[in-house]
Amino acid sequence: MGYIYVRKIRINLLYILLLVTACMSFSTIGNTAIAGGRIYLPGDITPTTPIRSAGGGEGGGGGRVYLPGGITPTTPVRSSGGGGGVVCSYSQVPEGHIVYKIVESSAACGRSLGLYTKLPSDGATACAIKLPSPYVVSKIQTNSFNCARGHQWTINLPASGRTMCGISSVPSGFVATQVATSAFSCAYGLQYTLSSPLNGINMCAVGPVPSGYVATSINSSNYTCAKGRSYNIREPYSEITMCAVSVVPSGYEISTTYNSYHSCEGGIAYKLTQM
């Protein structure tokens, strides 16, 4: 009997030690326990219905949130880690984030629309909701499963030689040197080829003349611009004549105005003098 009693004490002590060790593996914030990358709300520590995973993709490597007892949330639920989360309306998408997945019946949003968000990155895919600056859309996929059968974009940072779909403006610091129509990768829409501005380059008139340059001539039907208008741009210097489609650059003033200038397709032009 004494041996059995001592053995029971040892077993109980071992059980208590294991229990204390398990408790130490949890960190608590208020009444919420966090362990192993998963969040459990107070009440029932046993996970029930998975509400959301967040992070860099589907499943994404972020945490999962479980509500005890099958409770349905009425407010957006966000996870720690991953730089993203899920929101329940378009107006709640965080500034600078993209929506990479749309779930029409999301448990996190009471079985209504759920929008899964994350920070953008070069080459990421995003549902066609909002394009964060300075990214451009390089590809459009229609009828995307991840976007509730809507359009899905592939987004990239702008760079010389990169193509972009013409659904957004040419980004600052770049010009379009070529325009294609009915581009397959842009859902048969317009596609621009980007370039950094260079002295003497011809740019398609799908964006403004970049800062630090002026248009010195205009071609009203340029084949490489889908037979649209193009400008020849140059860095300004004293006595240069510029077409009025560009802004008078800082440090220069107009010395002469031409109401009809042949190089500017008969439009207004200015001769500049350095101040």
Coordinates of C-alpha atoms in Angstrom, one line a residue:
M1 CA 0.0 0.0 0.0
G2 CA 2.8 2.4 0.8
Y3 CA 4.5 1.7 -2.5
I4 CA 1.3 2.3 -4.4
Y5 CA 0.7 5.6 -2.5
V6 CA 4.2 6.9 -3.2
R7 CA 3.7 5.9 -6.9
K8 CA 0.5 7.9 -7.1
I9 CA 2.2 10.9 -5.6
R10 CA 5.0 10.7 -8.2
I11 CA 2.4 10.3 -11.1
N12 CA 0.5 13.4 -9.8
L13 CA 3.7 15.4 -9.5
L14 CA 4.6 14.5 -13.1
Y15 CA 1.1 15.4 -14.3
I16 CA 1.4 18.8 -12.5
L17 CA 4.9 19.4 -14.0
L18 CA 3.6 18.7 -17.5
L19 CA 0.6 21.0 -17.0
V20 CA 2.8 23.8 -15.8
T21 CA 5.1 23.4 -18.8
A22 CA 2.1 23.4 -21.2
C23 CA 0.8 26.6 -19.6
M24 CA 4.2 28.3 -19.9
S25 CA 4.1 27.6 -23.7
F26 CA 1.1 30.0 -23.9
S27 CA 1.4 33.7 -23.8
T28 CA -1.7 35.6 -22.8
I29 CA -2.9 39.0 -23.8
G30 CA -5.9 40.0 -21.7
N31 CA -8.2 36.9 -21.9
T32 CA -6.9 35.7 -25.2
A33 CA -4.4 32.8 -25.3
I34 CA -1.8 32.6 -28.1
A35 CA 0.3 29.6 -28.9
G36 CA 2.0 28.0 -31.9
G37 CA 0.9 30.8 -34.2
R38 CA -2.8 30.2 -33.4
I39 CA -5.2 32.5 -31.5
Y40 CA -8.0 31.1 -29.3
L41 CA -10.6 33.3 -27.8
P42 CA -11.5 32.9 -24.1
G43 CA -14.2 30.4 -23.0
D44 CA -13.6 27.2 -24.8
I45 CA -9.8 26.6 -25.4
T46 CA -10.6 23.8 -27.9
P47 CA -10.7 25.2 -31.4
T48 CA -14.0 24.8 -33.3
T49 CA -14.5 26.5 -36.6
P50 CA -11.5 28.0 -38.3
I51 CA -12.3 31.6 -39.1
R52 CA -9.4 32.9 -41.0
S53 CA -5.8 32.4 -42.1
A54 CA -3.8 35.4 -43.0
G55 CA -0.4 36.1 -44.5
G56 CA 1.4 36.0 -47.8
G57 CA -1.1 33.9 -49.7
E58 CA -3.8 31.3 -49.3
G59 CA -3.1 29.8 -46.0
G60 CA -0.2 32.4 -46.2
G61 CA 1.8 31.3 -43.2
G62 CA -0.1 33.6 -40.8
G63 CA -2.1 32.6 -37.8
R64 CA -5.6 31.1 -37.7
V65 CA -8.4 32.5 -35.5
Y66 CA -10.9 30.2 -33.8
L67 CA -14.1 31.3 -32.1
P68 CA -15.2 29.1 -29.3
G69 CA -18.7 27.5 -29.4
G70 CA -19.3 28.4 -33.0
I71 CA -19.7 32.2 -32.3
T72 CA -20.1 34.2 -35.5
P73 CA -18.3 37.6 -35.4
T74 CA -20.1 40.7 -36.5
T75 CA -17.0 42.8 -36.8
P76 CA -13.8 42.2 -38.9
V77 CA -11.4 39.7 -37.4
R78 CA -7.7 40.3 -37.9
S79 CA -4.8 38.0 -37.2
S80 CA -1.3 38.8 -35.9
G81 CA 1.5 38.4 -38.4
G82 CA 1.6 38.3 -42.2
G83 CA 0.9 42.0 -42.8
G84 CA -2.7 41.4 -43.8
G85 CA -6.0 40.2 -42.7
V86 CA -9.7 39.9 -43.6
V87 CA -12.2 42.7 -43.8
C88 CA -15.9 42.5 -44.4
S89 CA -16.5 45.5 -46.8
Y90 CA -14.6 47.3 -49.5
S91 CA -14.4 50.5 -47.5
Q92 CA -12.4 48.6 -44.8
V93 CA -9.5 47.6 -47.0
P94 CA -6.4 49.1 -45.4
E95 CA -4.7 51.9 -47.3
G96 CA -1.8 50.5 -49.4
H97 CA -3.1 46.9 -49.2
I98 CA -4.4 44.7 -52.0
V99 CA -7.2 42.2 -51.9
Y100 CA -5.8 38.8 -53.0
K101 CA -8.9 36.7 -52.4
I102 CA -12.6 37.3 -52.1
V103 CA -14.8 34.7 -50.3
E104 CA -18.5 35.3 -51.0
S105 CA -19.6 33.4 -47.8
S106 CA -16.9 34.0 -45.2
A107 CA -17.2 32.7 -41.7
A108 CA -15.2 35.7 -40.5
C109 CA -17.9 38.0 -41.8
G110 CA -21.0 36.1 -40.7
R111 CA -21.2 34.2 -43.9
S112 CA -21.2 37.4 -46.0
L113 CA -18.5 38.8 -48.3
G114 CA -14.9 38.4 -46.9
L115 CA -12.0 40.3 -48.5
Y116 CA -8.5 38.9 -47.7
T117 CA -5.8 41.6 -47.8
K118 CA -2.0 41.9 -47.7
L119 CA 0.7 44.3 -48.6
P120 CA 1.6 44.4 -52.3
S121 CA 4.8 43.0 -53.8
D122 CA 6.3 42.8 -57.2
G123 CA 4.6 40.1 -59.2
A124 CA 1.7 39.6 -56.8
T125 CA -1.8 38.9 -57.9
A126 CA -4.7 41.1 -56.7
C127 CA -8.4 41.3 -57.3
A128 CA -9.4 44.3 -59.4
I129 CA -10.4 46.6 -56.6
K130 CA -7.7 49.2 -56.0
L131 CA -4.2 49.5 -57.4
P132 CA -1.6 50.8 -54.9
S133 CA 0.9 53.3 -56.0
P134 CA 3.4 53.0 -57.7
Y135 CA 2.4 49.6 -59.1
V136 CA 1.1 48.9 -62.6
V137 CA -1.1 46.1 -63.9
S138 CA 0.9 43.9 -66.2
K139 CA -1.7 41.2 -66.8
I140 CA -5.5 40.8 -66.4
Q141 CA -7.2 37.5 -65.8
T142 CA -11.0 37.4 -66.3
N143 CA -13.4 35.2 -64.4
S144 CA -10.9 34.5 -61.6
F145 CA -12.0 32.0 -59.0
N146 CA -9.9 33.7 -56.3
C147 CA -11.8 37.0 -57.0
A148 CA -15.3 35.7 -57.0
R149 CA -15.3 35.3 -60.8
G150 CA -14.2 38.9 -61.3
H151 CA -11.0 40.2 -62.8
Q152 CA -7.6 39.4 -61.2
W153 CA -4.5 41.6 -61.8
T154 CA -0.8 40.7 -61.8
I155 CA 0.9 43.8 -60.5
N156 CA 4.5 44.9 -60.9
L157 CA 6.7 47.8 -60.1
P158 CA 7.3 50.0 -63.1
A159 CA 10.6 49.6 -65.0
S160 CA 12.1 50.4 -68.4
G161 CA 11.0 47.8 -71.0
R162 CA 8.1 46.5 -68.8
T163 CA 4.6 46.4 -70.3
M164 CA 1.6 47.6 -68.5
C165 CA -2.1 47.4 -69.2
G166 CA -3.7 50.8 -70.1
I167 CA -6.3 50.6 -67.3
S168 CA -4.2 53.0 -65.1
S169 CA -2.0 56.0 -65.8
V170 CA 1.6 55.9 -66.8
P171 CA 3.5 56.2 -63.5
S172 CA 5.5 59.3 -62.7
G173 CA 9.1 59.2 -64.0
F174 CA 8.2 57.0 -67.0
V175 CA 6.9 57.4 -70.5
A176 CA 5.1 55.0 -72.9
T177 CA 7.1 54.4 -76.1
Q178 CA 4.8 51.9 -77.6
V179 CA 1.0 51.3 -77.5
A180 CA -0.6 48.0 -78.5
T181 CA -4.3 47.5 -78.9
S182 CA -6.3 44.3 -78.2
A183 CA -3.4 42.9 -76.1
F184 CA -4.2 39.3 -75.0
S185 CA -2.5 39.7 -71.6
C186 CA -4.6 42.8 -70.9
A187 CA -7.9 41.2 -71.6
Y188 CA -7.7 42.5 -75.2
G189 CA -7.3 46.1 -74.1
L190 CA -4.5 48.6 -74.4
Q191 CA -1.0 47.8 -73.5
Y192 CA 1.9 50.3 -73.0
T193 CA 5.7 49.7 -73.1
L194 CA 7.4 51.8 -70.5
S195 CA 10.7 53.6 -70.6
S196 CA 12.6 56.1 -68.5
P197 CA 12.5 59.5 -70.2
L198 CA 15.6 60.1 -72.4
N199 CA 16.8 63.1 -74.4
G200 CA 15.4 62.9 -78.0
I201 CA 13.0 60.0 -77.3
N202 CA 9.6 59.7 -78.9
M203 CA 6.8 59.2 -76.3
C204 CA 3.2 58.2 -76.9
A205 CA 0.8 60.9 -75.8
V206 CA -1.0 58.6 -73.3
G207 CA 0.6 60.5 -70.4
P208 CA 2.0 63.9 -69.6
V209 CA 5.5 65.1 -70.7
P210 CA 7.7 64.2 -67.7
S211 CA 9.2 66.8 -65.5
G212 CA 12.5 68.1 -66.7
Y213 CA 11.6 67.6 -70.4
V214 CA 9.7 69.6 -73.0
A215 CA 8.1 68.5 -76.3
T216 CA 9.9 69.9 -79.3
S217 CA 7.7 68.3 -82.0
I218 CA 4.4 66.4 -82.4
N219 CA 3.5 63.5 -84.7
S220 CA -0.3 63.2 -84.9
S221 CA -0.2 59.6 -86.3
N222 CA 2.7 57.5 -85.0
Y223 CA 2.5 53.8 -85.9
T224 CA 4.3 52.7 -82.7
C225 CA 1.7 54.5 -80.7
A226 CA -1.2 52.7 -82.4
K227 CA -1.4 55.5 -84.9
G228 CA -2.0 57.9 -82.1
R229 CA -0.2 61.1 -81.1
S230 CA 3.5 61.2 -80.1
Y231 CA 5.9 63.8 -78.7
N232 CA 9.6 64.1 -79.2
I233 CA 11.0 65.3 -75.9
R234 CA 14.3 66.9 -74.9
E235 CA 15.9 68.5 -71.9
P236 CA 15.4 72.3 -72.0
Y237 CA 18.1 74.7 -72.9
S238 CA 18.2 78.5 -73.7
E239 CA 16.5 79.4 -77.0
I240 CA 14.8 76.0 -77.4
T241 CA 11.3 76.1 -78.9
M242 CA 8.8 73.9 -77.1
C243 CA 5.2 72.9 -78.0
A244 CA 2.6 74.1 -75.6
V245 CA 1.6 70.6 -74.7
S246 CA 4.4 70.6 -72.1
V247 CA 4.9 72.8 -69.1
V248 CA 7.4 75.7 -69.1
P249 CA 10.2 74.2 -67.0
S250 CA 11.5 75.7 -63.8
G251 CA 14.3 78.3 -64.4
Y252 CA 13.1 79.3 -67.9
E253 CA 10.8 82.0 -69.2
I254 CA 9.0 82.5 -72.5
S255 CA 10.7 85.0 -74.8
T256 CA 8.6 84.4 -77.9
T257 CA 5.2 82.9 -78.6
Y258 CA 4.3 81.3 -81.9
N259 CA 0.5 80.9 -82.5
S260 CA 1.1 78.3 -85.3
Y261 CA 4.3 76.3 -85.3
H262 CA 4.8 73.6 -87.9
S263 CA 6.8 71.2 -85.7
C264 CA 3.9 71.3 -83.2
E265 CA 1.3 70.3 -85.8
G266 CA 0.4 73.9 -86.3
G267 CA -0.3 74.5 -82.6
I268 CA 1.1 77.0 -80.2
A269 CA 4.8 77.0 -79.3
Y270 CA 7.2 79.0 -77.1
K271 CA 10.8 80.0 -77.4
L272 CA 12.4 79.7 -74.0
T273 CA 15.2 81.8 -72.4
Q274 CA 17.0 80.6 -69.3
M275 CA 16.5 82.9 -66.3

